[in-house]
Coordinates of C-alpha atoms in Angstrom, one line a residue:
Chain F
M659 CA 36.3 -15.6 97.5
S660 CA 37.0 -19.3 97.6
D661 CA 36.5 -22.1 95.1
D662 CA 34.1 -23.7 97.5
A663 CA 32.0 -20.6 97.7
E664 CA 31.8 -20.4 93.9
K665 CA 30.9 -24.2 93.7
D666 CA 28.2 -23.7 96.3
Y667 CA 26.7 -20.8 94.4
V668 CA 26.8 -22.6 91.0
H669 CA 25.1 -25.6 92.7
M670 CA 22.4 -23.4 94.2
V671 CA 21.7 -21.9 90.8
M672 CA 21.5 -25.4 89.2
E673 CA 19.0 -26.4 91.8
T674 CA 17.0 -23.2 91.1
A675 CA 17.1 -24.1 87.4
K676 CA 15.6 -27.5 88.1
G677 CA 12.8 -25.7 89.9
M678 CA 12.3 -23.2 87.1
W679 CA 12.7 -25.4 84.0
G680 CA 12.3 -29.0 85.3
A681 CA 15.1 -31.5 85.8
E682 CA 15.3 -32.7 82.2
E683 CA 15.5 -29.2 80.7
A684 CA 17.9 -28.1 83.4
Q685 CA 20.2 -30.9 82.5
R686 CA 19.9 -29.9 78.8
I687 CA 21.0 -26.3 79.5
K688 CA 23.4 -27.2 82.3
D689 CA 26.5 -25.8 80.6
H690 CA 24.9 -22.4 80.0
V691 CA 23.5 -22.2 83.5
E692 CA 26.8 -23.0 85.0
R693 CA 28.8 -20.6 82.9
T694 CA 26.5 -17.7 83.5
A695 CA 26.4 -18.5 87.3
K696 CA 30.2 -18.4 87.4
A697 CA 30.1 -15.1 85.7
V698 CA 27.5 -13.8 88.1
Y699 CA 29.6 -15.0 91.0
A700 CA 32.7 -13.3 89.7
V701 CA 30.9 -10.0 89.0
S702 CA 29.2 -10.1 92.5
N703 CA 32.6 -10.4 94.2
Y704 CA 34.5 -7.8 92.2
P705 CA 35.1 -4.7 94.3
L706 CA 33.7 -1.5 92.8
E707 CA 35.9 1.6 93.0
P708 CA 34.1 4.3 95.0
E709 CA 36.3 7.0 93.7
I710 CA 35.1 6.6 90.1
E711 CA 31.8 4.8 90.6
P712 CA 29.1 7.3 91.5
V713 CA 26.6 4.9 93.1
T714 CA 28.9 3.4 95.6
K715 CA 30.2 6.9 96.4
M716 CA 26.9 7.5 98.1
R717 CA 27.5 5.0 100.9
P718 CA 26.5 6.5 104.3
G719 CA 29.4 7.4 106.5
E720 CA 31.9 7.7 103.7
Q721 CA 30.9 11.1 102.3
Chain C
M902 CA 39.2 -7.0 34.9
E903 CA 35.9 -8.6 35.8
P904 CA 33.9 -6.0 37.8
Y905 CA 33.3 -8.4 40.7
K906 CA 37.1 -8.3 41.4
L907 CA 37.1 -4.6 42.0
S908 CA 37.2 -3.1 45.4
L909 CA 34.4 -0.8 46.4
S910 CA 36.5 2.3 46.0
E911 CA 37.7 1.1 42.5
A912 CA 34.2 0.4 41.4
S913 CA 33.0 3.7 42.7
Q914 CA 35.7 5.6 40.9
M915 CA 35.0 3.8 37.6
I916 CA 31.3 4.5 37.9
H917 CA 32.0 8.2 38.5
E918 CA 34.4 8.2 35.5
G919 CA 31.8 6.5 33.3
T920 CA 34.1 3.5 32.6
L921 CA 31.8 1.1 34.5
T922 CA 28.0 1.1 34.8
P923 CA 26.0 0.0 37.8
T924 CA 24.2 -2.5 35.5
K925 CA 27.5 -4.1 34.4
L926 CA 28.6 -4.3 38.1
A927 CA 25.4 -5.8 39.3
E928 CA 25.4 -8.4 36.4
S929 CA 29.0 -9.4 37.3
L930 CA 28.1 -9.8 41.0
M931 CA 25.0 -11.8 40.3
D932 CA 26.9 -14.0 37.9
R933 CA 29.4 -14.6 40.7
I934 CA 26.5 -15.5 43.0
D935 CA 25.2 -17.9 40.4
K936 CA 28.6 -19.6 40.2
L937 CA 29.4 -19.8 43.9
E938 CA 26.2 -19.7 46.0
S939 CA 25.4 -23.5 45.8
V940 CA 28.8 -24.1 47.5
L941 CA 29.1 -21.2 49.9
E942 CA 25.5 -20.6 50.9
A943 CA 26.1 -17.0 51.8
W944 CA 22.7 -15.5 50.9
V945 CA 19.2 -15.9 52.3
T946 CA 17.6 -13.8 49.6
V947 CA 18.7 -12.2 46.4
E948 CA 15.9 -10.2 44.6
R949 CA 17.3 -10.3 41.1
D950 CA 14.6 -8.3 39.3
Q951 CA 14.7 -5.6 41.9
V952 CA 18.5 -5.4 41.7
T953 CA 18.4 -5.2 37.9
Q954 CA 15.8 -2.4 37.9
A955 CA 17.7 -0.4 40.6
A956 CA 21.0 -0.9 38.7
E957 CA 19.3 0.3 35.4
A958 CA 17.9 3.4 37.2
A959 CA 21.4 4.1 38.8
T960 CA 23.0 3.7 35.3
R961 CA 20.6 6.2 33.8
E962 CA 21.3 8.7 36.6
A963 CA 25.0 8.3 36.2
E964 CA 24.7 8.9 32.4
E965 CA 22.9 12.2 33.3
G966 CA 25.7 13.1 35.7
V967 CA 23.6 12.5 38.8
F968 CA 25.6 10.7 41.6
K969 CA 24.0 10.5 45.0
S970 CA 27.2 9.5 46.8
A971 CA 30.4 7.5 46.5
L972 CA 28.2 4.4 46.8
H973 CA 26.0 5.4 43.9
G974 CA 25.1 2.2 41.9
I975 CA 27.1 -0.1 44.2
P976 CA 25.2 -3.3 45.1
V977 CA 25.6 -4.3 48.7
G978 CA 24.7 -7.2 51.0
V979 CA 22.7 -6.8 54.2
K980 CA 22.9 -9.2 57.2
D981 CA 19.5 -10.8 57.7
I982 CA 18.8 -9.2 61.0
Y983 CA 18.5 -5.7 59.4
Y984 CA 14.9 -4.8 58.5
T985 CA 14.5 -4.3 54.7
Q986 CA 11.2 -2.9 53.5
G987 CA 9.3 -5.5 51.4
M988 CA 12.2 -8.0 51.6
R989 CA 12.1 -11.1 53.7
T990 CA 14.1 -10.8 57.0
T991 CA 14.5 -14.1 58.8
M992 CA 17.0 -13.3 61.7
G993 CA 18.4 -16.8 60.8
S994 CA 15.5 -18.3 62.7
S995 CA 12.5 -20.5 61.8
I996 CA 10.4 -18.1 63.9
Y997 CA 10.8 -15.3 61.4
V998 CA 11.1 -17.4 58.2
G999 CA 8.2 -15.6 56.5
F1000 CA 8.7 -12.1 58.0
V1001 CA 8.6 -9.2 55.6
P1002 CA 9.3 -5.8 57.3
E1003 CA 7.3 -2.7 56.4
Y1004 CA 10.2 -0.4 56.8
D1005 CA 14.0 -0.2 56.4
A1006 CA 16.5 -0.2 59.2
D1007 CA 18.0 3.3 59.5
T1008 CA 21.3 2.2 58.0
V1009 CA 19.6 0.4 55.1
A1010 CA 17.6 3.6 54.4
S1011 CA 20.7 5.7 54.5
L1012 CA 22.4 3.3 52.0
K1013 CA 19.4 3.5 49.6
E1014 CA 19.4 7.3 50.0
A1015 CA 23.1 7.3 49.1
G1016 CA 22.2 5.4 45.8
A1017 CA 23.5 2.0 46.9
I1018 CA 21.5 -1.0 45.7
I1019 CA 20.4 -3.7 48.1
L1020 CA 21.7 -6.9 46.4
G1021 CA 20.2 -9.2 49.0
K1022 CA 20.2 -10.5 52.6
T1023 CA 23.2 -12.5 53.9
E1024 CA 23.2 -15.5 56.2
T1025 CA 23.5 -15.1 60.0
T1026 CA 23.6 -17.4 62.9
E1027 CA 20.3 -17.6 64.7
F1028 CA 19.4 -14.1 65.9
A1029 CA 23.1 -13.2 65.5
L1030 CA 24.2 -15.4 68.4
H1031 CA 25.8 -18.8 68.0
D1032 CA 23.7 -21.5 66.3
P1033 CA 25.4 -21.5 62.9
A1034 CA 24.2 -20.9 59.4
S1035 CA 25.2 -23.3 56.6
T1036 CA 27.7 -20.8 55.1
R1037 CA 31.2 -22.0 54.2
N1038 CA 34.5 -20.2 54.1
P1039 CA 35.7 -19.3 50.6
W1040 CA 39.3 -20.0 51.5
N1041 CA 38.5 -23.6 52.4
T1042 CA 34.9 -24.8 52.3
L1043 CA 35.5 -27.3 55.0
H1044 CA 35.9 -24.5 57.4
T1045 CA 33.5 -22.0 59.0
P1046 CA 33.6 -18.4 57.8
G1047 CA 33.0 -17.4 61.4
G1048 CA 29.9 -15.7 62.7
S1049 CA 27.5 -14.2 63.3
S1050 CA 28.0 -12.2 60.1
S1051 CA 28.8 -15.4 58.2
G1052 CA 27.2 -14.7 54.9
S1053 CA 28.5 -11.1 54.8
A1054 CA 32.0 -12.3 55.3
A1055 CA 31.8 -15.1 52.7
A1056 CA 30.1 -12.9 50.2
V1057 CA 32.7 -10.1 50.3
S1058 CA 35.6 -12.5 50.5
S1059 CA 34.5 -14.5 47.4
G1060 CA 33.7 -11.5 45.2
M1061 CA 29.9 -11.7 45.4
T1062 CA 29.6 -8.2 46.7
Q1063 CA 32.1 -5.4 47.6
M1064 CA 30.4 -4.5 50.9
A1065 CA 28.1 -6.1 53.3
L1066 CA 26.6 -4.9 56.5
G1067 CA 27.2 -6.9 59.7
S1068 CA 26.7 -6.5 63.4
Q1069 CA 28.9 -7.2 66.4
T1070 CA 27.8 -8.0 70.0
G1071 CA 30.8 -10.1 70.8
G1072 CA 33.1 -10.6 67.8
S1073 CA 30.6 -11.0 64.9
V1074 CA 32.2 -8.6 62.4
V1075 CA 35.9 -8.6 63.2
R1076 CA 36.3 -12.4 63.6
P1077 CA 34.5 -13.5 60.4
A1078 CA 36.3 -10.8 58.4
S1079 CA 39.6 -12.1 59.8
Y1080 CA 38.7 -15.7 59.1
C1081 CA 37.8 -14.8 55.5
G1082 CA 40.9 -12.6 54.8
I1083 CA 39.0 -9.3 54.4
V1084 CA 38.6 -6.0 56.3
G1085 CA 35.9 -5.8 59.0
F1086 CA 35.1 -2.6 60.9
K1087 CA 32.7 -1.9 63.8
G1088 CA 32.4 1.7 64.9
T1089 CA 32.2 3.3 68.2
Y1090 CA 29.0 2.3 70.1
D1091 CA 26.2 4.4 68.7
L1092 CA 28.2 5.9 65.8
L1093 CA 25.8 4.2 63.4
S1094 CA 22.1 3.8 64.2
R1095 CA 20.8 0.4 65.4
G1096 CA 17.3 1.4 64.5
G1097 CA 15.5 -1.5 62.7
V1098 CA 18.2 -4.0 63.5
F1099 CA 16.9 -6.9 65.6
P1100 CA 18.6 -6.6 69.0
L1101 CA 20.7 -9.3 70.4
S1102 CA 22.0 -7.3 73.4
W1103 CA 21.2 -3.6 73.0
S1104 CA 23.9 -2.1 75.1
L1105 CA 26.5 -4.3 73.3
D1106 CA 25.2 -4.4 69.8
H1107 CA 27.3 -2.5 67.2
I1108 CA 26.7 -1.8 63.5
G1109 CA 29.6 -2.8 61.3
F1110 CA 30.5 -3.7 57.8
L1111 CA 32.8 -6.0 55.9
V1112 CA 34.8 -4.8 52.8
R1113 CA 37.9 -5.7 50.9
T1114 CA 40.1 -2.7 51.7
V1115 CA 40.4 -0.1 54.4
Q1116 CA 39.7 2.6 51.8
D1117 CA 36.4 0.9 51.2
A1118 CA 35.6 1.1 54.9
V1119 CA 36.4 4.9 54.9
I1120 CA 34.1 5.5 51.9
T1121 CA 31.3 3.4 53.5
L1122 CA 31.6 5.1 56.9
K1123 CA 31.6 8.6 55.4
T1124 CA 28.5 7.7 53.4
M1125 CA 26.6 6.2 56.3
N1126 CA 27.6 9.0 58.8
K1127 CA 28.3 12.3 57.2
D1128 CA 29.2 13.8 60.6
V1129 CA 32.1 11.5 61.2
E1130 CA 35.2 13.6 61.6
S1131 CA 38.4 13.1 59.6
P1132 CA 41.6 13.8 61.5
S1133 CA 44.1 16.1 59.9
E1134 CA 46.5 14.4 57.6
T1135 CA 49.8 13.4 59.2
E1136 CA 53.0 12.0 57.8
E1137 CA 54.0 10.6 61.2
N1138 CA 54.3 6.8 61.6
P1139 CA 51.8 5.4 64.1
R1140 CA 52.5 4.8 67.8
I1141 CA 50.8 1.5 68.7
G1142 CA 50.2 -0.1 72.1
L1143 CA 51.0 -3.8 71.8
L1144 CA 48.5 -6.1 73.6
S1145 CA 50.1 -9.3 74.8
G1146 CA 49.3 -10.9 78.2
Y1147 CA 45.7 -12.2 77.9
F1148 CA 46.0 -12.2 74.1
K1149 CA 49.3 -14.1 73.9
E1150 CA 48.1 -16.7 76.5
N1151 CA 44.9 -17.4 74.5
A1152 CA 46.1 -17.3 70.9
D1153 CA 47.0 -20.4 68.9
D1154 CA 50.8 -20.6 68.3
D1155 CA 50.4 -20.0 64.5
V1156 CA 48.2 -17.0 65.1
W1157 CA 50.6 -15.4 67.6
L1158 CA 53.5 -16.1 65.2
G1159 CA 51.6 -14.5 62.4
F1160 CA 50.9 -11.5 64.7
E1161 CA 54.5 -11.2 65.7
R1162 CA 55.5 -11.4 62.0
A1163 CA 53.1 -8.6 61.1
V1164 CA 54.3 -6.4 64.0
G1165 CA 57.9 -7.0 63.0
K1166 CA 57.1 -5.9 59.4
L1167 CA 55.3 -2.8 60.6
W1168 CA 58.1 -2.0 63.0
G1169 CA 60.5 -2.3 60.2
E1170 CA 58.5 0.2 58.2
G1171 CA 58.6 2.7 61.0
A1172 CA 55.7 2.0 63.4
E1173 CA 56.5 2.4 67.0
F1174 CA 55.3 -0.4 69.2
V1175 CA 55.1 -0.2 73.0
D1176 CA 54.2 -3.2 75.2
V1177 CA 51.2 -2.2 77.3
E1178 CA 50.0 -3.6 80.5
L1179 CA 46.3 -4.3 80.7
P1180 CA 44.5 -2.8 83.7
K1181 CA 43.3 -5.0 86.5
S1182 CA 39.7 -4.4 85.6
F1183 CA 40.3 -6.1 82.2
S1184 CA 40.3 -9.5 83.9
M1185 CA 36.5 -9.0 84.4
V1186 CA 35.8 -8.4 80.7
L1187 CA 34.4 -11.8 79.7
D1188 CA 32.4 -12.3 82.9
V1189 CA 30.9 -8.8 82.7
H1190 CA 30.1 -9.3 79.0
R1191 CA 28.4 -12.6 79.6
V1192 CA 26.2 -11.3 82.5
I1193 CA 25.1 -8.3 80.5
M1194 CA 24.6 -10.2 77.2
S1195 CA 22.7 -13.1 78.7
V1196 CA 20.2 -10.7 80.5
E1197 CA 19.6 -8.4 77.6
T1198 CA 19.2 -11.4 75.2
A1199 CA 16.7 -13.0 77.6
A1200 CA 14.9 -9.7 77.9
A1201 CA 14.6 -9.3 74.1
H1202 CA 13.2 -12.8 73.7
E1203 CA 11.3 -13.3 77.0
D1204 CA 7.7 -13.1 75.8
H1205 CA 8.1 -15.4 72.8
F1206 CA 10.5 -17.7 74.6
R1207 CA 8.2 -18.5 77.4
Q1208 CA 5.4 -19.5 74.9
S1209 CA 7.5 -21.3 72.3
T1210 CA 10.8 -22.5 73.8
D1211 CA 11.0 -25.3 71.3
E1212 CA 11.3 -22.9 68.4
Y1213 CA 14.7 -21.8 69.5
R1214 CA 17.9 -23.7 68.6
E1215 CA 20.0 -25.4 71.2
Y1216 CA 22.6 -22.7 72.1
L1217 CA 20.2 -19.7 72.1
R1218 CA 17.7 -21.7 74.2
G1219 CA 20.2 -22.4 76.9
F1220 CA 21.6 -18.9 76.8
I1221 CA 18.2 -17.2 77.2
S1222 CA 17.3 -19.6 80.0
S1223 CA 20.4 -18.8 81.9
G1224 CA 19.9 -15.0 81.3
L1225 CA 16.4 -15.3 82.8
M1226 CA 18.0 -16.5 86.1
V1227 CA 20.5 -13.6 86.6
P1228 CA 19.7 -11.4 89.6
A1229 CA 18.9 -7.8 88.7
T1230 CA 21.7 -6.6 91.1
A1231 CA 24.3 -8.7 89.2
Y1232 CA 23.3 -7.1 85.9
L1233 CA 23.6 -3.6 87.4
R1234 CA 26.9 -4.4 89.1
A1235 CA 28.2 -5.7 85.7
Q1236 CA 27.2 -2.4 84.1
R1237 CA 29.0 -0.5 86.8
I1238 CA 32.2 -2.6 86.5
R1239 CA 31.9 -2.1 82.8
G1240 CA 32.1 1.7 83.4
Q1241 CA 35.4 1.1 85.3
I1242 CA 36.8 -1.0 82.4
I1243 CA 35.8 1.7 79.9
N1244 CA 37.6 4.4 82.0
D1245 CA 40.7 2.3 82.3
M1246 CA 40.9 1.4 78.6
I1247 CA 40.4 5.1 77.6
N1248 CA 43.2 6.1 79.9
L1249 CA 45.4 3.4 78.4
L1250 CA 44.7 4.6 74.9
R1251 CA 45.7 8.2 75.6
D1252 CA 49.3 7.5 74.9
Y1253 CA 48.8 5.7 71.6
D1254 CA 47.2 6.1 68.2
C1255 CA 45.6 2.7 68.7
L1256 CA 46.1 -0.7 70.3
A1257 CA 46.9 -3.9 68.4
S1258 CA 46.2 -7.6 68.9
P1259 CA 45.5 -10.6 66.7
S1260 CA 41.9 -10.5 65.4
S1261 CA 41.1 -13.9 66.6
V1262 CA 42.3 -16.7 68.8
D1263 CA 42.7 -19.0 65.9
T1264 CA 42.3 -19.2 62.1
A1265 CA 38.8 -20.4 60.9
P1266 CA 38.1 -23.7 62.6
K1267 CA 37.4 -26.8 60.6
G1268 CA 33.7 -27.7 60.5
L1269 CA 30.5 -25.7 60.3
E1270 CA 29.0 -26.4 63.8
W1271 CA 31.1 -23.8 65.6
T1272 CA 31.9 -20.3 64.3
G1273 CA 34.9 -19.7 66.6
S1274 CA 35.7 -17.8 69.7
P1275 CA 34.9 -14.1 70.2
V1276 CA 37.2 -13.5 73.2
F1277 CA 39.6 -11.2 71.3
N1278 CA 36.8 -9.0 70.1
A1279 CA 34.3 -9.0 73.0
P1280 CA 36.4 -6.5 75.0
W1281 CA 35.8 -3.9 72.4
S1282 CA 32.1 -4.6 72.1
L1283 CA 31.9 -4.3 75.9
T1284 CA 33.8 -1.0 76.0
G1285 CA 32.2 0.4 72.8
L1286 CA 35.7 1.2 71.3
P1287 CA 36.0 1.2 67.5
S1288 CA 37.9 -1.8 66.1
V1289 CA 39.0 -3.0 62.7
T1290 CA 40.7 -6.1 61.3
V1291 CA 43.2 -6.0 58.4
P1292 CA 44.4 -9.2 56.8
S1293 CA 48.0 -9.7 57.7
G1294 CA 49.1 -13.1 56.4
L1295 CA 48.3 -16.7 56.1
S1296 CA 48.8 -19.5 58.6
E1297 CA 50.6 -22.8 57.8
N1298 CA 47.2 -24.3 56.8
G1299 CA 46.6 -21.6 54.3
M1300 CA 43.9 -19.8 56.2
P1301 CA 44.0 -16.0 56.8
I1302 CA 45.2 -14.3 59.9
G1303 CA 44.1 -10.8 60.9
L1304 CA 45.6 -7.8 62.7
Q1305 CA 43.0 -6.2 65.0
L1306 CA 43.4 -2.5 65.8
I1307 CA 41.4 -0.7 68.5
G1308 CA 40.9 3.1 68.8
E1309 CA 39.6 5.8 71.1
P1310 CA 35.9 6.4 71.2
Y1311 CA 34.7 8.5 68.2
A1312 CA 38.2 8.5 66.7
D1313 CA 37.0 6.0 64.1
M1314 CA 38.5 7.8 61.1
K1315 CA 41.8 8.1 62.9
L1316 CA 41.7 4.4 63.5
L1317 CA 41.0 3.7 59.9
N1318 CA 43.9 6.0 58.9
V1319 CA 46.3 3.8 61.0
A1320 CA 44.7 0.7 59.6
S1321 CA 45.2 2.0 56.1
W1322 CA 48.9 2.7 56.9
C1323 CA 49.2 -0.9 58.2
E1324 CA 47.4 -2.4 55.2
A1325 CA 49.7 -0.6 52.8
K1326 CA 52.8 -1.9 54.6
L1327 CA 51.6 -5.4 55.1
E1328 CA 50.8 -5.9 51.4
F1329 CA 48.4 -8.9 51.9
P1330 CA 48.7 -10.2 48.4
H1331 CA 45.9 -12.6 48.3
E1332 CA 42.9 -11.8 46.1
P1333 CA 39.5 -13.3 46.7
K1334 CA 39.7 -16.7 45.1
D1335 CA 37.3 -19.3 44.0
P1336 CA 36.2 -21.6 46.8
Y1337 CA 38.7 -24.2 47.6
T1338 CA 37.7 -27.7 48.7
P1339 CA 40.7 -30.0 49.4

């Protein structure tokens, strides 16, 4: 994952926040939205371990 | 000695011996509250008449040789997110300012059943998150006592009660206890019932309590959960995994120095310390914690929040809003990574009696607008592992530093045994003192 990809994701979430809460409110809660978006990005790009993680163990073709 | 100065275990012993009555103890604690509350602001509610009546009843029972438990006749504080039947419960929020529950939280009910007296409700940050209460640190009233169990920490530290319930979702028991120079314990996830405690993040919320000594924690835990297992007595010195890396990088210099000093002292007394390497998955702890907590907090408040956003204070308002935007798949993935972290930490703990780190990044910060960082405690709320802080010394600015110990799941009593060993060797000499304002 690159820094640019993370920035793009956080930017996209901020744009969504403006749509959900309005521009003024989105600005007010900007720090929270950005911090949570960064956490979501990190979580979404962290590899799960199929050996110990039962859901991913069920991937077709890997049984 | 004035009864308010006693530890819980000392007070309990004296009540059982007949050398102290619950009435005398309650009077001493309420006098202490009268003296200090205007400065410390640790309490939301103290029901004096009810406390007096309950203490008189406990005194009569004691005179007749009836003792319901080790906590018989001991007045205790309860964080204001625990439901208390007939007693106002505000959650530190204007939304619940007049709320009076019709039933007790399970833990409150078990304390009453054990003969403890509910002295009152202690201050909390808004819904136990971040927006601070007005409570001040007894060691220096210009500093925060930490949060979210702010009132519980200040009340125990200053001698207004011997024990107070707290709760921890990030670092809300261990950090304020450390900041206030007392013992704070949160058990293994689900060891103590969360029933009747307003949720902040239900898969991260832990019941905990703040006391003055580790022995007080042992007595409290055994009273609140009779099934908790005590390990067999051992004369062996503890083998402790030393957490550095992440902890050393994030700790203030004086806190890390204090931690090294405590470790050196314990090593000199015979403890074995081994440097441990944190697993790769540990790097995800804070991100996983934030994703889970923001979603669960948002879910707990969603209905009311959408109707009455303006009733929430600044931090919680932003936190809930951000949680409402997290994709469901990210929440589930966070829970799955959490499983990996738990596995890795349990494997790491197998070789040690417990792990050790500083209890907080810093000593209690100056000012009341920020209750400090939970990043040294959140890993153990995420993994559900039991943790305890023991006061280990003072920093250069005179504020307490704590030693945090982390144990295996459901080895809570074993952890407290190690904590007791450390407490005895560290000999933290500082009694609760009158609030100090420079």
